[in-house]
XYZ file of C-alpha atoms in Angstrom:
168
model
C 9.195 -36.752 79.202
C 6.002 -34.602 79.852
C 2.747 -35.880 79.839
C 2.090 -34.225 76.406
C 5.199 -36.019 74.912
C 4.257 -39.193 76.322
C 0.537 -39.435 75.314
C 1.566 -38.975 71.640
C 4.612 -41.008 71.700
C 7.024 -37.935 70.932
C 9.989 -36.966 72.773
C 9.689 -33.660 74.694
C 12.717 -31.469 74.982
C 15.560 -29.715 72.835
C 15.323 -32.810 70.318
C 11.478 -32.408 69.477
C 10.233 -31.096 66.533
C 9.092 -27.771 66.259
C 6.146 -25.909 64.587
C 6.603 -23.269 61.966
C 5.876 -20.487 64.066
C 8.270 -21.867 66.676
C 11.374 -22.155 64.197
C 13.853 -19.553 64.509
C 13.858 -17.658 61.051
C 16.637 -18.872 58.704
C 18.159 -15.921 57.404
C 20.511 -17.608 54.994
C 17.246 -18.535 52.697
C 16.190 -14.947 52.755
C 19.481 -13.902 51.634
C 19.636 -16.481 48.795
C 16.261 -14.824 47.699
C 17.076 -11.054 47.813
C 20.178 -10.832 45.500
C 21.396 -7.655 43.594
C 20.566 -7.695 39.905
C 23.218 -9.036 37.339
C 24.088 -6.233 35.166
C 24.078 -7.008 31.440
C 25.801 -5.043 28.796
C 23.281 -3.691 26.184
C 24.382 -2.676 22.774
C 22.333 -0.494 20.805
C 22.853 -0.346 17.327
C 21.032 2.688 14.933
C 20.303 1.176 11.543
C 18.432 2.993 8.723
C 16.835 1.317 5.581
C 15.585 3.399 2.879
C 12.566 2.016 1.160
C 12.565 2.837 -2.772
C 9.256 2.245 -4.466
C 7.900 2.750 -7.973
C 5.635 5.419 -8.781
C 2.301 4.743 -10.824
C 3.466 4.238 -14.337
C 0.877 6.828 -15.611
C 2.251 9.576 -13.147
C 5.767 8.950 -13.366
C 5.831 9.150 -17.237
C 3.371 12.175 -17.803
C 5.456 14.138 -15.165
C 8.815 13.513 -16.488
C 7.569 14.571 -20.116
C 5.465 17.261 -18.909
C 8.455 19.017 -17.382
C 10.536 19.154 -20.288
C 10.861 22.105 -22.222
C 8.830 22.127 -25.524
C 11.332 21.066 -27.976
C 11.264 17.877 -30.580
C 11.047 14.914 -28.592
C 14.207 13.009 -28.124
C 14.014 9.509 -29.951
C 16.440 7.543 -27.715
C 18.207 7.610 -24.501
C 22.120 7.193 -24.270
C 24.088 6.180 -21.413
C 26.877 8.405 -20.136
C 29.854 7.325 -17.721
C 29.272 8.912 -14.153
C 30.705 8.407 -10.841
C 29.856 4.995 -9.324
C 27.888 6.785 -6.386
C 24.802 8.593 -6.211
C 22.810 10.121 -3.116
C 20.422 7.899 -1.860
C 18.049 10.616 -0.406
C 17.635 11.703 -3.799
C 16.218 8.766 -5.464
C 12.377 9.051 -5.838
C 11.458 5.851 -7.790
C 12.499 2.982 -10.028
C 11.597 0.629 -12.914
C 12.982 -2.188 -14.863
C 13.862 -1.834 -18.612
C 14.434 -5.410 -19.319
C 18.375 -5.927 -18.653
C 18.658 -2.743 -16.102
C 16.966 -0.883 -13.418
C 16.252 2.640 -14.180
C 16.505 4.693 -11.085
C 14.364 7.996 -11.055
C 16.211 11.000 -9.316
C 14.666 14.236 -7.450
C 16.142 16.384 -9.973
C 14.469 14.528 -12.628
C 17.541 12.759 -14.247
C 17.665 9.128 -14.949
C 20.208 6.394 -13.972
C 20.760 3.104 -15.418
C 21.847 0.363 -12.880
C 23.446 -2.781 -14.273
C 23.260 -5.462 -11.407
C 25.431 -8.477 -10.794
C 25.166 -11.099 -13.662
C 23.095 -13.575 -11.315
C 20.556 -10.934 -10.627
C 17.518 -10.103 -12.410
C 16.153 -6.589 -12.606
C 12.622 -7.903 -13.082
C 12.853 -8.691 -9.201
C 13.277 -5.157 -8.208
C 10.458 -3.510 -10.449
C 8.239 -3.277 -7.146
C 10.832 -1.249 -5.446
C 13.800 -2.370 -3.235
C 15.245 -1.655 0.136
C 19.072 -0.336 0.781
C 20.802 0.076 4.237
C 21.845 3.651 4.462
C 25.565 4.049 4.824
C 27.338 6.758 6.823
C 28.326 9.052 3.887
C 24.385 8.624 2.526
C 25.540 7.287 -0.995
C 24.301 4.372 -2.915
C 27.483 3.028 -4.702
C 28.100 0.187 -7.267
C 30.099 -2.777 -6.029
C 29.592 -1.679 -2.326
C 25.744 -1.533 -1.786
C 23.698 -4.479 -1.852
C 19.862 -4.244 -2.794
C 17.148 -6.000 -1.249
C 13.908 -6.723 -3.297
C 10.233 -6.952 -1.610
C 10.366 -10.346 -2.959
C 13.518 -11.387 -1.087
C 16.573 -11.339 -3.871
C 19.626 -9.658 -2.951
C 21.833 -8.047 -5.351
C 24.755 -5.614 -5.803
C 24.866 -3.036 -8.424
C 27.974 -3.347 -10.797
C 27.600 -0.354 -12.766
C 25.857 3.234 -12.671
C 25.227 5.357 -15.845
C 23.232 8.505 -16.427
C 20.824 8.265 -19.385
C 20.856 11.416 -21.733
C 18.468 12.314 -24.396
C 19.610 12.362 -27.753
C 17.759 14.349 -30.660
C 18.144 13.160 -33.955
C 20.395 14.915 -36.368
C 18.635 17.339 -38.962
């Protein structure tokens, strides 16, 4: 043992502990820290949701009536059968008619939508959301409407509303 080792009671030589600066670098620790990043798969889906909202009551009613040709005012609306799909992009507004939703179309036509039995059209009078399908259609017995309040319902039937004048 040398004099410094004897003074402190530590053995000198190859078994003596080394300070950090005296240690050879351990490259294994460094290789554990520097690893290639793990590649995960990322799946991106495109989802488009249409929001259908009601128009102000006074504006909606006055615009529809103002656009009609000047003739005798129809006294009632009658439902006529139609295809069970309609273009979702052509919907401009919605209101409820007690037991049915009334859908206002861009071409100024009116569509009556009957909902599933457990659903109330009153839940949808403030508008609804519908997920856009690849065909761009809103179809009965296929698409689910989501109200702004959270209710989810399917349309069970679509009918066109046609004005019928009274017979003379």
